[in-house]
XYZ file of N, CA and C in Angstrom:
492
model
N 46.687 157.039 68.882
C 46.787 155.589 69.187
C 48.057 154.973 68.605
N 48.381 155.369 67.383
C 49.654 154.924 66.799
C 50.810 155.266 67.751
N 50.865 156.482 68.235
C 51.964 156.906 69.093
C 51.954 156.086 70.358
N 50.735 155.800 70.948
C 50.660 155.029 72.169
C 51.254 153.616 71.890
N 50.846 153.026 70.770
C 51.326 151.688 70.391
C 52.838 151.725 70.277
N 53.419 152.641 69.635
C 54.862 152.707 69.366
C 55.623 153.037 70.701
N 55.020 153.590 71.636
C 55.648 153.943 72.883
C 55.267 153.164 74.083
N 54.278 153.683 74.746
C 53.833 153.048 76.059
C 53.381 151.577 75.886
N 52.671 151.244 74.828
C 52.232 149.896 74.660
C 53.449 148.952 74.369
N 54.339 149.412 73.562
C 55.577 148.601 73.282
C 56.389 148.383 74.549
N 56.404 149.419 75.375
C 57.144 149.358 76.708
C 56.521 148.220 77.588
N 55.259 147.954 77.444
C 54.633 146.928 78.270
C 54.949 145.487 77.900
N 55.586 145.310 76.782
C 55.879 144.004 76.307
C 57.127 143.477 76.992
N 57.276 142.161 77.055
C 58.468 141.510 77.485
C 59.618 142.007 76.677
N 60.798 142.281 77.243
C 61.943 142.808 76.503
C 62.323 141.992 75.292
N 62.316 140.660 75.403
C 62.670 139.801 74.292
C 61.753 139.917 73.150
N 60.397 140.017 73.430
C 59.422 140.224 72.406
C 59.549 141.609 71.750
N 59.732 142.580 72.546
C 59.870 143.948 72.030
C 61.044 144.063 71.078
N 62.154 143.397 71.398
C 63.333 143.438 70.595
C 63.194 142.670 69.276
N 62.297 141.614 69.267
C 62.127 140.788 68.121
C 61.100 141.381 67.121
N 60.413 142.438 67.485
C 59.394 142.991 66.593
C 60.043 143.483 65.257
N 59.328 143.208 64.122
C 59.779 143.658 62.796
C 58.739 144.592 62.278
N 59.164 145.803 61.915
C 58.232 146.748 61.321
C 57.689 146.255 59.981
N 56.412 146.505 59.740
C 55.779 146.132 58.474
C 55.000 147.363 57.972
N 54.806 147.420 56.668
C 54.022 148.494 56.119
C 52.635 148.149 56.130
N 51.778 148.990 56.789
C 50.315 148.788 56.833
C 49.701 149.959 56.075
N 48.745 149.609 55.165
C 48.062 150.634 54.416
C 46.873 151.183 55.237
N 46.828 152.517 55.250
C 45.852 153.185 56.136
C 45.396 154.494 55.445
N 44.113 154.804 55.506
C 43.588 156.073 55.066
C 44.044 157.126 56.032
N 45.135 157.812 55.670
C 45.657 158.839 56.584
C 45.103 160.255 56.294
N 44.111 160.318 55.452
C 43.548 161.662 55.089
C 42.306 161.941 55.881
N 41.634 160.944 56.481
C 40.367 161.170 57.157
C 39.214 161.077 56.219
N 38.152 161.823 56.395
C 37.002 161.641 55.555
C 37.359 161.988 54.075
N 37.118 161.004 53.215
C 37.519 161.133 51.774
C 36.992 159.964 50.976
N 36.925 160.093 49.703
C 36.586 158.936 48.860
C 37.741 158.726 47.856
N 38.867 159.308 48.079
C 40.012 159.169 47.164
C 40.870 157.919 47.498
N 41.047 157.053 46.478
C 41.725 155.815 46.736
C 43.154 155.995 47.141
N 43.802 157.068 46.645
C 45.193 157.322 47.008
C 45.359 157.716 48.473
N 44.331 157.816 49.241
C 44.427 158.193 50.690
C 45.031 157.053 51.500
N 44.971 155.824 51.028
C 45.503 154.696 51.745
C 46.960 154.624 51.432
N 47.779 155.060 52.399
C 49.245 155.086 52.207
C 49.892 154.219 53.245
N 51.149 153.745 52.962
C 51.805 152.873 53.888
C 52.437 153.566 55.120
N 52.300 152.960 56.234
C 53.029 153.452 57.438
C 53.759 152.226 58.015
N 54.988 152.414 58.391
C 55.797 151.305 58.974
C 55.523 151.270 60.497
N 55.000 150.102 60.967
C 54.663 150.024 62.337
C 55.095 148.619 62.843
N 55.539 148.570 64.125
C 55.859 147.364 64.769
C 54.608 146.766 65.535
N 53.752 147.608 66.031
C 52.491 147.242 66.547
C 51.438 148.052 65.870
N 50.322 147.426 65.529
C 49.280 148.103 64.801
C 47.939 147.590 65.151
N 46.916 148.412 64.836
C 45.519 147.964 64.903
C 45.199 147.341 63.551
N 44.302 146.379 63.480
C 43.843 145.776 62.234
C 42.944 146.707 61.550
N 42.998 146.716 60.196
C 42.032 147.484 59.430
C 40.773 146.644 59.314
N 39.691 147.306 58.940
C 38.410 146.585 58.742
C 38.583 145.514 57.681
N 39.354 145.792 56.659
C 39.531 144.813 55.515
C 40.405 143.653 56.016
N 41.399 143.857 56.813
C 42.198 142.792 57.393
C 41.410 141.856 58.227
N 40.351 142.296 58.841
C 39.554 141.473 59.709
C 38.421 140.857 58.883
N 37.727 141.639 58.119
C 36.427 141.243 57.468
C 36.591 140.768 56.037
N 37.703 140.919 55.442
C 37.835 140.678 53.961
C 37.052 141.765 53.262
N 36.508 141.468 52.137
C 35.865 142.535 51.385
C 34.690 143.126 52.052
N 34.810 144.396 52.315
C 33.777 145.199 53.016
C 32.742 145.631 52.075
N 31.459 145.472 52.448
C 30.364 145.943 51.621
C 29.399 146.712 52.545
N 29.823 147.921 53.026
C 29.000 148.566 53.984
C 28.331 149.820 53.446
N 29.078 150.574 52.599
C 28.581 151.916 52.331
C 28.444 152.292 50.827
N 29.117 151.652 49.953
C 29.240 152.137 48.569
C 27.883 152.268 47.826
N 27.096 151.247 47.852
C 25.819 151.333 47.140
C 24.987 152.520 47.583
N 24.769 152.566 48.937
C 24.011 153.674 49.436
C 24.527 155.036 49.065
N 25.780 155.258 49.307
C 26.354 156.599 49.063
C 26.544 156.864 47.547
N 26.805 155.807 46.829
C 27.027 156.082 45.375
C 25.638 156.498 44.725
N 24.602 155.804 45.121
C 23.292 156.088 44.510
C 22.695 157.378 45.061
N 22.776 157.610 46.393
C 22.141 158.758 46.960
C 22.986 160.009 47.021
N 24.287 159.901 47.040
C 25.128 161.134 47.257
C 26.126 161.328 46.127
N 26.243 160.410 45.139
C 27.158 160.590 44.071
C 28.591 160.359 44.426
N 28.785 159.762 45.618
C 30.178 159.462 46.044
C 30.800 158.317 45.337
N 32.113 158.267 45.316
C 32.819 157.174 44.666
C 32.617 155.927 45.552
N 33.447 154.926 45.226
C 33.393 153.613 45.893
C 34.072 153.694 47.260
N 33.311 154.046 48.308
C 33.857 154.169 49.627
C 34.341 152.786 50.111
N 33.625 151.742 49.827
C 34.054 150.419 50.255
C 35.394 150.036 49.608
N 35.618 150.487 48.350
C 36.890 150.273 47.707
C 38.045 150.908 48.448
N 37.842 152.057 48.973
C 38.856 152.751 49.770
C 39.175 151.880 51.026
N 38.092 151.473 51.702
C 38.273 150.610 52.926
C 39.053 149.351 52.597
N 38.662 148.788 51.427
C 39.219 147.480 51.025
C 40.709 147.652 50.486
N 41.168 148.877 50.418
C 42.605 149.038 50.012
C 43.530 149.045 51.160
N 43.000 148.827 52.381
C 43.835 148.731 53.576
C 44.222 147.334 53.966
N 44.988 146.730 53.025
C 45.565 145.404 53.345
C 44.682 144.301 52.875
N 44.987 143.090 53.306
C 44.303 141.827 52.932
C 43.797 141.154 54.226
N 42.754 140.348 54.061
C 42.217 139.673 55.239
C 43.247 138.663 55.761
N 43.473 138.702 57.082
C 44.318 137.718 57.696
C 43.654 136.355 57.710
N 44.478 135.351 57.620
C 44.026 133.962 57.522
C 43.209 133.542 58.743
N 43.615 133.949 59.916
C 42.882 133.606 61.151
C 41.415 134.074 61.085
N 41.228 135.292 60.587
C 39.862 135.791 60.533
C 39.129 135.117 59.388
N 39.775 134.773 58.301
C 39.134 134.083 57.167
C 38.673 132.672 57.694
N 39.543 131.982 58.351
C 39.206 130.614 58.853
C 38.076 130.647 59.861
N 38.003 131.770 60.623
C 36.859 131.916 61.589
C 35.574 132.366 60.925
N 35.611 132.560 59.590
C 34.469 132.875 58.765
C 33.942 134.322 59.087
N 34.854 135.135 59.516
C 34.504 136.582 59.722
C 34.285 137.218 58.364
N 33.187 137.956 58.185
C 32.917 138.760 57.044
C 32.482 140.137 57.509
N 32.311 141.031 56.550
C 31.753 142.372 56.883
C 30.332 142.301 57.313
N 29.643 141.162 57.154
C 28.270 141.036 57.473
C 28.017 140.196 58.784
N 29.106 139.624 59.327
C 28.897 138.856 60.548
C 30.132 138.056 60.997
N 29.980 137.451 62.147
C 31.009 136.705 62.804
C 30.339 135.476 63.459
N 30.040 134.407 62.649
C 29.211 133.322 63.118
C 29.820 132.560 64.357
N 31.150 132.625 64.521
C 31.779 131.850 65.607
C 32.080 132.724 66.871
N 31.710 133.972 66.798
C 32.001 134.884 67.905
C 33.455 135.190 68.070
N 34.266 135.090 67.062
C 35.752 135.256 67.103
C 36.135 136.635 67.483
N 35.314 137.658 67.164
C 35.646 139.061 67.365
C 35.267 139.586 68.739
N 34.601 138.769 69.553
C 34.150 139.295 70.923
C 35.358 139.527 71.781
N 35.287 140.623 72.513
C 36.379 141.058 73.391
C 35.780 141.387 74.719
N 36.367 140.835 75.789
C 35.835 141.120 77.149
C 37.042 141.455 78.038
N 36.729 142.262 79.027
C 37.737 142.504 80.120
C 36.969 142.287 81.428
N 37.515 142.712 82.511
C 36.895 142.408 83.854
C 35.485 143.071 83.973
N 35.221 144.126 83.140
C 33.954 144.789 83.247
C 32.874 144.209 82.245
N 33.311 143.371 81.395
C 32.387 142.718 80.448
C 32.782 142.976 78.980
N 31.797 142.791 78.109
C 32.064 142.896 76.699
C 32.333 144.380 76.335
N 33.226 144.554 75.316
C 33.578 145.893 74.934
C 33.799 145.947 73.403
N 33.598 147.146 72.820
C 33.941 147.316 71.433
C 35.467 147.470 71.293
N 35.977 147.247 70.076
C 37.408 147.478 69.886
C 37.603 148.118 68.519
N 38.694 148.865 68.451
C 38.990 149.767 67.294
C 39.607 149.015 66.105
N 39.153 149.446 64.968
C 39.924 149.224 63.703
C 40.793 150.449 63.503
N 41.796 150.413 62.636
C 42.514 151.615 62.305
C 41.787 152.333 61.144
N 40.704 151.815 60.693
C 39.964 152.312 59.495
C 39.121 153.502 59.845
N 39.389 154.626 59.291
C 38.581 155.833 59.500
C 37.319 155.768 58.714
N 36.249 156.342 59.251
C 35.001 156.419 58.562
C 35.167 157.470 57.427
N 35.080 157.061 56.193
C 35.551 157.977 55.087
C 34.527 159.001 54.612
N 33.322 158.881 54.945
C 32.276 159.792 54.367
C 32.326 161.114 55.104
N 32.325 162.193 54.306
C 32.393 163.529 54.828
C 30.952 164.143 54.844
N 30.312 164.175 55.983
C 28.949 164.619 56.124
C 28.833 166.149 56.185
N 30.006 166.876 56.310
C 29.914 168.307 56.438
C 29.325 168.983 55.194
N 29.471 168.309 53.984
C 28.908 168.885 52.802
C 27.311 168.913 52.890
N 26.812 168.169 53.849
C 25.376 168.110 54.032
C 24.948 168.862 55.296
N 25.887 169.612 55.927
C 25.571 170.405 57.098
C 25.640 169.638 58.408
N 26.089 168.399 58.365
C 26.171 167.538 59.614
C 27.651 167.408 60.037
N 28.047 168.007 61.159
C 29.409 167.886 61.624
C 29.549 166.789 62.647
N 28.461 166.167 63.071
C 28.473 165.211 64.163
C 29.108 163.857 63.856
N 29.296 163.486 62.550
C 29.784 162.170 62.265
C 31.198 162.231 61.680
N 31.783 163.341 61.570
C 33.191 163.383 61.108
C 34.164 162.975 62.168
N 35.230 162.367 61.802
C 36.177 161.928 62.756
C 35.943 160.635 63.459
N 34.995 159.885 62.918
C 34.693 158.554 63.483
C 35.607 157.457 62.845
N 35.750 156.393 63.596
C 36.469 155.212 63.092
C 35.561 154.034 63.189
N 35.796 153.070 62.309
C 35.066 151.835 62.407
C 35.602 151.035 63.551
N 34.749 150.186 64.116
C 35.075 149.322 65.204
C 34.184 148.121 65.208
N 34.640 147.093 65.933
C 33.809 145.908 66.210
C 32.919 146.288 67.419
N 31.630 146.100 67.371
C 30.809 146.592 68.498
C 30.963 145.616 69.703
N 30.394 145.990 70.800
C 30.547 145.255 72.085
C 29.972 143.821 71.970
N 28.989 143.618 71.049
C 28.454 142.276 70.884
C 29.344 141.427 69.991
N 30.373 142.021 69.394
C 31.266 141.270 68.473
C 30.829 141.352 67.045
N 29.832 142.213 66.753
C 29.518 142.406 65.317
C 30.572 143.232 64.616
N 30.985 142.871 63.375
C 32.162 143.476 62.785
C 32.002 144.954 62.322
N 30.834 145.547 62.397
C 30.751 146.917 61.920
C 29.956 147.811 62.865
N 30.623 148.866 63.331
C 29.949 149.958 63.989
C 30.900 151.147 63.893
N 30.439 152.278 64.320
C 31.297 153.481 64.301
C 31.468 153.936 65.798
N 32.671 154.547 66.016
C 32.895 155.103 67.321
C 33.722 156.379 67.220
N 33.380 157.266 68.104
C 34.130 158.528 68.252
C 35.386 158.238 69.021
N 36.525 158.807 68.569
C 37.813 158.592 69.280
C 37.812 158.980 70.712
N 36.852 159.859 71.118
C 36.795 160.337 72.505
C 36.132 159.247 73.458
N 35.458 158.262 72.872
C 34.821 157.218 73.625
C 35.718 156.002 73.750
N 35.992 155.601 75.018
C 36.918 154.458 75.187
C 36.461 153.126 74.567
N 37.365 152.447 73.974
C 37.124 151.092 73.414
C 38.425 150.298 73.549
N 38.346 149.026 73.311
C 39.483 148.185 73.409
C 40.374 148.222 72.220
N 41.501 147.596 72.311
C 42.412 147.477 71.090
C 42.876 145.983 71.026
N 42.941 145.562 69.802
C 43.470 144.254 69.480
C 44.691 144.540 68.584
N 45.868 144.158 69.038
C 47.123 144.577 68.408
C 47.726 143.474 67.611
N 48.190 143.849 66.416
C 48.895 142.965 65.538
C 50.418 143.270 65.620
N 51.223 142.257 65.370
C 52.646 142.441 65.330
C 53.291 141.313 64.544
N 54.577 141.495 64.138
C 55.268 140.574 63.383
C 56.637 140.371 64.103
N 57.089 139.100 64.169
C 58.420 138.782 64.770
C 59.209 138.090 63.709
């Protein structure tokens, strides 16, 4: 998806806008399933997907459950290391637990659709014999709720950030 944003998606922009884009460093877990905080490393991008933390602010989805039941470190801390919440999402009162104003809803001509965060689902289930949940990413679900998981093979929308 990063390659598509840097190539084909950028080519869809008006030439003046495309030339005005300024690359910014976005922190992303580039390791995949992990609970290591150092996995969030900077990548310079002109177009990017928002991270779960940039949309929701402090995420509280997984740590307590996994810390208590599985002995895993602070998974939410890893997710929360991917940037800071954007002011527009904060003003719309988006949190990791809800979106009271429906700000995250996305529709196209076919109706409501989920959309991707760049945040990878960090828990590695293979140590428990389950290979079905590895490789998932967080996304906003079709109803606009800020937390769901999606497999990269399943189509979903994109909401693109950029800086000029």
